[in-house]
C-alpha cells in the first residue's frame, strides 16, 4: 500500500497535515519519525518540517462556551501540540494498544524556492514495527505570500469587543 500525502502551497506559507499512528494489536514503544528534505526544482530543507505530538486532554466536566457552542461531552480530546524535540512529552513516545496518536506536520515553504513539485518522506519507526514510509508530495505555486497581511480582521467577539472594534459607545 502506497502511503502518500499531497499538499499545495505558496512560497512563504506554512502548510500542514495530520498523520495518525494507530497501535493495532499491540502497544507501540518508542515511536518516532525521521524527516527527509523535500526535493524538486530546488530543495526545501528538512529543518522546515516541524513535527508535533497531539496531546489528549481529559474533559471530566463538559461546559458550554460563551458563544453557545454545545460541548461534545466527557472524554479525551486532542488539543495541545507538543514539539517532537520537547524535553518532556515529545518524541519518542508510546501508543497504547488500540489507541490512535495524531501527529501534526507543519511545512514551511521558503520564499526563495522555485515553484513546482517537491517530494520527500517521513519514516515512522517503533520497536515493534518495520519502518513505515509516508511519501510527501508538495506542489509549490508560483507566487509568494507577503510577510504581513493588510487585511483588517477581527476574530474574537463579545459585546464589549464588538463595541470596541466598531468604535461604539
PDB file of C-alpha atoms in Angstrom:
ATOM      1  CA  UNK A   1       0.000   0.000   0.000  1.00  0.00           C
ATOM      2  CA  UNK A   2       1.413   3.363  -1.013  1.00  0.00           C
ATOM      3  CA  UNK A   3       1.016   5.987   1.682  1.00  0.00           C
ATOM      4  CA  UNK A   4       1.179   9.443   0.141  1.00  0.00           C
ATOM      5  CA  UNK A   5       0.138  12.884   1.345  1.00  0.00           C
ATOM      6  CA  UNK A   6      -0.359  15.520  -1.368  1.00  0.00           C
ATOM      7  CA  UNK A   7      -0.483  19.171  -0.324  1.00  0.00           C
ATOM      8  CA  UNK A   8      -0.284  22.542  -2.069  1.00  0.00           C
ATOM      9  CA  UNK A   9       1.036  25.925  -1.037  1.00  0.00           C
ATOM     10  CA  UNK A  10       2.575  29.252  -1.968  1.00  0.00           C
ATOM     11  CA  UNK A  11       6.091  30.410  -1.259  1.00  0.00           C
ATOM     12  CA  UNK A  12       6.428  31.895   2.260  1.00  0.00           C
ATOM     13  CA  UNK A  13       3.475  29.830   3.505  1.00  0.00           C
ATOM     14  CA  UNK A  14       3.018  27.157   6.142  1.00  0.00           C
ATOM     15  CA  UNK A  15       1.068  24.083   5.057  1.00  0.00           C
ATOM     16  CA  UNK A  16       0.083  21.252   7.362  1.00  0.00           C
ATOM     17  CA  UNK A  17      -1.416  17.796   7.623  1.00  0.00           C
ATOM     18  CA  UNK A  18      -2.125  15.203  10.295  1.00  0.00           C
ATOM     19  CA  UNK A  19      -0.598  11.773  10.455  1.00  0.00           C
ATOM     20  CA  UNK A  20      -2.442   9.302  12.701  1.00  0.00           C
ATOM     21  CA  UNK A  21      -0.482   6.411  14.173  1.00  0.00           C
ATOM     22  CA  UNK A  22      -2.670   3.517  15.306  1.00  0.00           C
ATOM     23  CA  UNK A  23      -1.494   0.749  17.626  1.00  0.00           C
ATOM     24  CA  UNK A  24      -3.398  -2.228  16.265  1.00  0.00           C
ATOM     25  CA  UNK A  25      -2.958  -5.450  18.209  1.00  0.00           C
ATOM     26  CA  UNK A  26      -0.099  -4.287  20.433  1.00  0.00           C
ATOM     27  CA  UNK A  27       1.398  -1.264  22.133  1.00  0.00           C
ATOM     28  CA  UNK A  28       3.946   0.656  20.090  1.00  0.00           C
ATOM     29  CA  UNK A  29       7.095   1.575  22.024  1.00  0.00           C
ATOM     30  CA  UNK A  30       9.432   4.483  21.272  1.00  0.00           C
ATOM     31  CA  UNK A  31       7.556   5.811  18.235  1.00  0.00           C
ATOM     32  CA  UNK A  32       9.473   8.461  16.351  1.00  0.00           C
ATOM     33  CA  UNK A  33       9.654   9.913  12.836  1.00  0.00           C
ATOM     34  CA  UNK A  34      12.579  10.890  10.638  1.00  0.00           C
ATOM     35  CA  UNK A  35      12.211  13.678   8.075  1.00  0.00           C
ATOM     36  CA  UNK A  36      13.839  13.955   4.672  1.00  0.00           C
ATOM     37  CA  UNK A  37      14.478  17.031   2.569  1.00  0.00           C
ATOM     38  CA  UNK A  38      11.786  17.823   0.003  1.00  0.00           C
ATOM     39  CA  UNK A  39      13.471  17.696  -3.395  1.00  0.00           C
ATOM     40  CA  UNK A  40      12.134  19.242  -6.589  1.00  0.00           C
ATOM     41  CA  UNK A  41      13.144  22.220  -8.729  1.00  0.00           C
ATOM     42  CA  UNK A  42      15.237  23.225  -5.687  1.00  0.00           C
ATOM     43  CA  UNK A  43      15.422  21.781  -2.152  1.00  0.00           C
ATOM     44  CA  UNK A  44      13.277  22.503   0.900  1.00  0.00           C
ATOM     45  CA  UNK A  45      15.497  21.522   3.811  1.00  0.00           C
ATOM     46  CA  UNK A  46      14.067  19.112   6.399  1.00  0.00           C
ATOM     47  CA  UNK A  47      14.577  21.831   9.045  1.00  0.00           C
ATOM     48  CA  UNK A  48      11.470  23.484   7.521  1.00  0.00           C
ATOM     49  CA  UNK A  49       9.375  20.474   8.601  1.00  0.00           C
ATOM     50  CA  UNK A  50       8.194  20.547  12.213  1.00  0.00           C
ATOM     51  CA  UNK A  51       6.554  17.576  13.935  1.00  0.00           C
ATOM     52  CA  UNK A  52       4.206  17.838  16.910  1.00  0.00           C
ATOM     53  CA  UNK A  53       2.623  15.131  19.049  1.00  0.00           C
ATOM     54  CA  UNK A  54      -1.023  15.952  19.704  1.00  0.00           C
ATOM     55  CA  UNK A  55      -1.612  15.652  23.431  1.00  0.00           C
ATOM     56  CA  UNK A  56      -5.001  14.469  24.669  1.00  0.00           C
ATOM     57  CA  UNK A  57      -6.853  16.454  27.315  1.00  0.00           C
ATOM     58  CA  UNK A  58      -9.352  14.675  29.551  1.00  0.00           C
ATOM     59  CA  UNK A  59     -12.621  16.556  29.895  1.00  0.00           C
ATOM     60  CA  UNK A  60     -14.384  15.457  33.073  1.00  0.00           C
ATOM     61  CA  UNK A  61     -16.930  18.281  33.297  1.00  0.00           C
ATOM     62  CA  UNK A  62     -18.356  19.431  29.933  1.00  0.00           C
ATOM     63  CA  UNK A  63     -19.206  23.082  29.525  1.00  0.00           C
ATOM     64  CA  UNK A  64     -20.859  25.389  27.033  1.00  0.00           C
ATOM     65  CA  UNK A  65     -18.830  28.265  25.636  1.00  0.00           C
ATOM     66  CA  UNK A  66     -19.871  31.900  25.868  1.00  0.00           C
ATOM     67  CA  UNK A  67     -20.884  31.633  22.190  1.00  0.00           C
ATOM     68  CA  UNK A  68     -23.449  28.938  22.894  1.00  0.00           C
ATOM     69  CA  UNK A  69     -21.446  26.102  21.365  1.00  0.00           C
ATOM     70  CA  UNK A  70     -22.557  22.779  22.781  1.00  0.00           C
ATOM     71  CA  UNK A  71     -19.913  20.556  24.335  1.00  0.00           C
ATOM     72  CA  UNK A  72     -19.273  17.136  22.843  1.00  0.00           C
ATOM     73  CA  UNK A  73     -19.298  15.786  26.398  1.00  0.00           C
ATOM     74  CA  UNK A  74     -16.868  13.989  28.650  1.00  0.00           C
ATOM     75  CA  UNK A  75     -13.923  12.273  27.071  1.00  0.00           C
ATOM     76  CA  UNK A  76     -10.468  12.799  25.633  1.00  0.00           C
ATOM     77  CA  UNK A  77      -9.762  15.446  23.019  1.00  0.00           C
ATOM     78  CA  UNK A  78      -6.512  16.014  21.099  1.00  0.00           C
ATOM     79  CA  UNK A  79      -5.596  19.669  21.528  1.00  0.00           C
ATOM     80  CA  UNK A  80      -2.129  20.864  22.634  1.00  0.00           C
ATOM     81  CA  UNK A  81       0.688  20.343  20.157  1.00  0.00           C
ATOM     82  CA  UNK A  82       3.950  19.207  21.752  1.00  0.00           C
ATOM     83  CA  UNK A  83       7.078  19.597  19.603  1.00  0.00           C
ATOM     84  CA  UNK A  84       8.852  16.303  18.961  1.00  0.00           C
ATOM     85  CA  UNK A  85      12.047  17.824  20.380  1.00  0.00           C
ATOM     86  CA  UNK A  86      10.405  18.953  23.655  1.00  0.00           C
ATOM     87  CA  UNK A  87      12.356  17.558  26.624  1.00  0.00           C
ATOM     88  CA  UNK A  88       9.127  16.366  28.265  1.00  0.00           C
ATOM     89  CA  UNK A  89       6.301  14.540  26.432  1.00  0.00           C
ATOM     90  CA  UNK A  90       7.883  14.936  22.982  1.00  0.00           C
ATOM     91  CA  UNK A  91       9.233  12.032  20.891  1.00  0.00           C
ATOM     92  CA  UNK A  92       9.884   9.207  21.191  1.00  0.00           C
ATOM     93  CA  UNK A  93       6.544   8.213  22.710  1.00  0.00           C
ATOM     94  CA  UNK A  94       4.416   5.106  23.226  1.00  0.00           C
ATOM     95  CA  UNK A  95       0.990   4.422  21.715  1.00  0.00           C
ATOM     96  CA  UNK A  96      -1.212   2.136  23.806  1.00  0.00           C
ATOM     97  CA  UNK A  97      -2.799  -0.905  22.156  1.00  0.00           C
ATOM     98  CA  UNK A  98      -5.994   0.036  20.311  1.00  0.00           C
ATOM     99  CA  UNK A  99      -5.291   3.779  20.556  1.00  0.00           C
ATOM    100  CA  UNK A 100      -4.561   6.467  17.981  1.00  0.00           C
ATOM    101  CA  UNK A 101      -1.809   9.056  18.285  1.00  0.00           C
ATOM    102  CA  UNK A 102      -2.159  12.034  15.940  1.00  0.00           C
ATOM    103  CA  UNK A 103       0.977  13.832  14.771  1.00  0.00           C
ATOM    104  CA  UNK A 104       0.691  17.350  13.341  1.00  0.00           C
ATOM    105  CA  UNK A 105       3.125  18.090  10.498  1.00  0.00           C
ATOM    106  CA  UNK A 106       3.937  21.738   9.648  1.00  0.00           C
ATOM    107  CA  UNK A 107       5.938  22.518   6.498  1.00  0.00           C
ATOM    108  CA  UNK A 108       7.287  25.994   5.832  1.00  0.00           C
ATOM    109  CA  UNK A 109       7.831  26.838   2.150  1.00  0.00           C
ATOM    110  CA  UNK A 110      10.732  29.329   1.966  1.00  0.00           C
ATOM    111  CA  UNK A 111      10.209  32.323  -0.361  1.00  0.00           C
ATOM    112  CA  UNK A 112      13.374  31.651  -2.387  1.00  0.00           C
ATOM    113  CA  UNK A 113      12.449  28.133  -3.616  1.00  0.00           C
ATOM    114  CA  UNK A 114      11.341  27.533  -7.195  1.00  0.00           C
ATOM    115  CA  UNK A 115       7.741  26.609  -7.936  1.00  0.00           C
ATOM    116  CA  UNK A 116       6.944  23.019  -8.881  1.00  0.00           C
ATOM    117  CA  UNK A 117       6.562  19.548  -7.369  1.00  0.00           C
ATOM    118  CA  UNK A 118       8.676  18.571  -4.338  1.00  0.00           C
ATOM    119  CA  UNK A 119       8.953  15.048  -2.965  1.00  0.00           C
ATOM    120  CA  UNK A 120      10.208  13.687   0.322  1.00  0.00           C
ATOM    121  CA  UNK A 121       9.000  11.470   3.122  1.00  0.00           C
ATOM    122  CA  UNK A 122       8.539  10.818   6.802  1.00  0.00           C
ATOM    123  CA  UNK A 123       9.786   7.495   8.115  1.00  0.00           C
ATOM    124  CA  UNK A 124       7.804   6.390  11.187  1.00  0.00           C
ATOM    125  CA  UNK A 125       9.634   3.948  13.445  1.00  0.00           C
ATOM    126  CA  UNK A 126       8.949   1.970  16.604  1.00  0.00           C
ATOM    127  CA  UNK A 127      10.497  -1.055  18.305  1.00  0.00           C
ATOM    128  CA  UNK A 128       7.559  -3.287  17.286  1.00  0.00           C
ATOM    129  CA  UNK A 129       7.157  -2.472  13.594  1.00  0.00           C
ATOM    130  CA  UNK A 130       9.149  -2.209  10.421  1.00  0.00           C
ATOM    131  CA  UNK A 131       9.722   1.448   9.473  1.00  0.00           C
ATOM    132  CA  UNK A 132       6.723   2.925   7.654  1.00  0.00           C
ATOM    133  CA  UNK A 133       7.395   5.433   4.877  1.00  0.00           C
ATOM    134  CA  UNK A 134       4.887   8.228   4.297  1.00  0.00           C
ATOM    135  CA  UNK A 135       5.554   9.974   0.981  1.00  0.00           C
ATOM    136  CA  UNK A 136       5.043  13.732   0.817  1.00  0.00           C
ATOM    137  CA  UNK A 137       4.191  15.434  -2.483  1.00  0.00           C
ATOM    138  CA  UNK A 138       4.216  19.216  -2.131  1.00  0.00           C
ATOM    139  CA  UNK A 139       3.180  21.365  -5.086  1.00  0.00           C
ATOM    140  CA  UNK A 140       4.613  24.880  -4.657  1.00  0.00           C
ATOM    141  CA  UNK A 141       2.680  27.517  -6.583  1.00  0.00           C
ATOM    142  CA  UNK A 142       4.406  30.304  -8.489  1.00  0.00           C
ATOM    143  CA  UNK A 143       3.639  33.205  -6.160  1.00  0.00           C
ATOM    144  CA  UNK A 144       4.887  34.395  -2.769  1.00  0.00           C
ATOM    145  CA  UNK A 145       2.757  35.437   0.195  1.00  0.00           C
ATOM    146  CA  UNK A 146       3.820  38.695   1.871  1.00  0.00           C
ATOM    147  CA  UNK A 147       5.326  38.667   5.363  1.00  0.00           C
ATOM    148  CA  UNK A 148       2.424  40.674   6.731  1.00  0.00           C
ATOM    149  CA  UNK A 149      -1.258  40.941   5.985  1.00  0.00           C
ATOM    150  CA  UNK A 150      -3.019  44.179   5.189  1.00  0.00           C
ATOM    151  CA  UNK A 151      -6.481  42.708   5.595  1.00  0.00           C
ATOM    152  CA  UNK A 152      -8.280  44.065   8.624  1.00  0.00           C
ATOM    153  CA  UNK A 153      -9.780  41.222  10.605  1.00  0.00           C
ATOM    154  CA  UNK A 154     -11.308  40.577  13.973  1.00  0.00           C
ATOM    155  CA  UNK A 155     -11.668  37.017  15.260  1.00  0.00           C
ATOM    156  CA  UNK A 156     -12.809  37.250  18.876  1.00  0.00           C
ATOM    157  CA  UNK A 157     -16.142  38.786  19.618  1.00  0.00           C
ATOM    158  CA  UNK A 158     -18.339  39.581  22.543  1.00  0.00           C
ATOM    159  CA  UNK A 159     -20.480  42.644  23.311  1.00  0.00           C
ATOM    160  CA  UNK A 160     -17.520  44.718  24.549  1.00  0.00           C
ATOM    161  CA  UNK A 161     -15.253  43.586  21.717  1.00  0.00           C
ATOM    162  CA  UNK A 162     -17.868  44.412  19.045  1.00  0.00           C
ATOM    163  CA  UNK A 163     -18.378  47.899  20.510  1.00  0.00           C
ATOM    164  CA  UNK A 164     -14.598  48.410  20.691  1.00  0.00           C
ATOM    165  CA  UNK A 165     -13.959  47.162  17.133  1.00  0.00           C
ATOM    166  CA  UNK A 166     -16.650  49.436  15.679  1.00  0.00           C
ATOM    167  CA  UNK A 167     -15.884  52.385  17.972  1.00  0.00           C
ATOM    168  CA  UNK A 168     -19.363  52.381  19.529  1.00  0.00           C
ATOM    169  CA  UNK A 169     -20.445  53.588  22.975  1.00  0.00           C
TER     170      UNK A 169
END
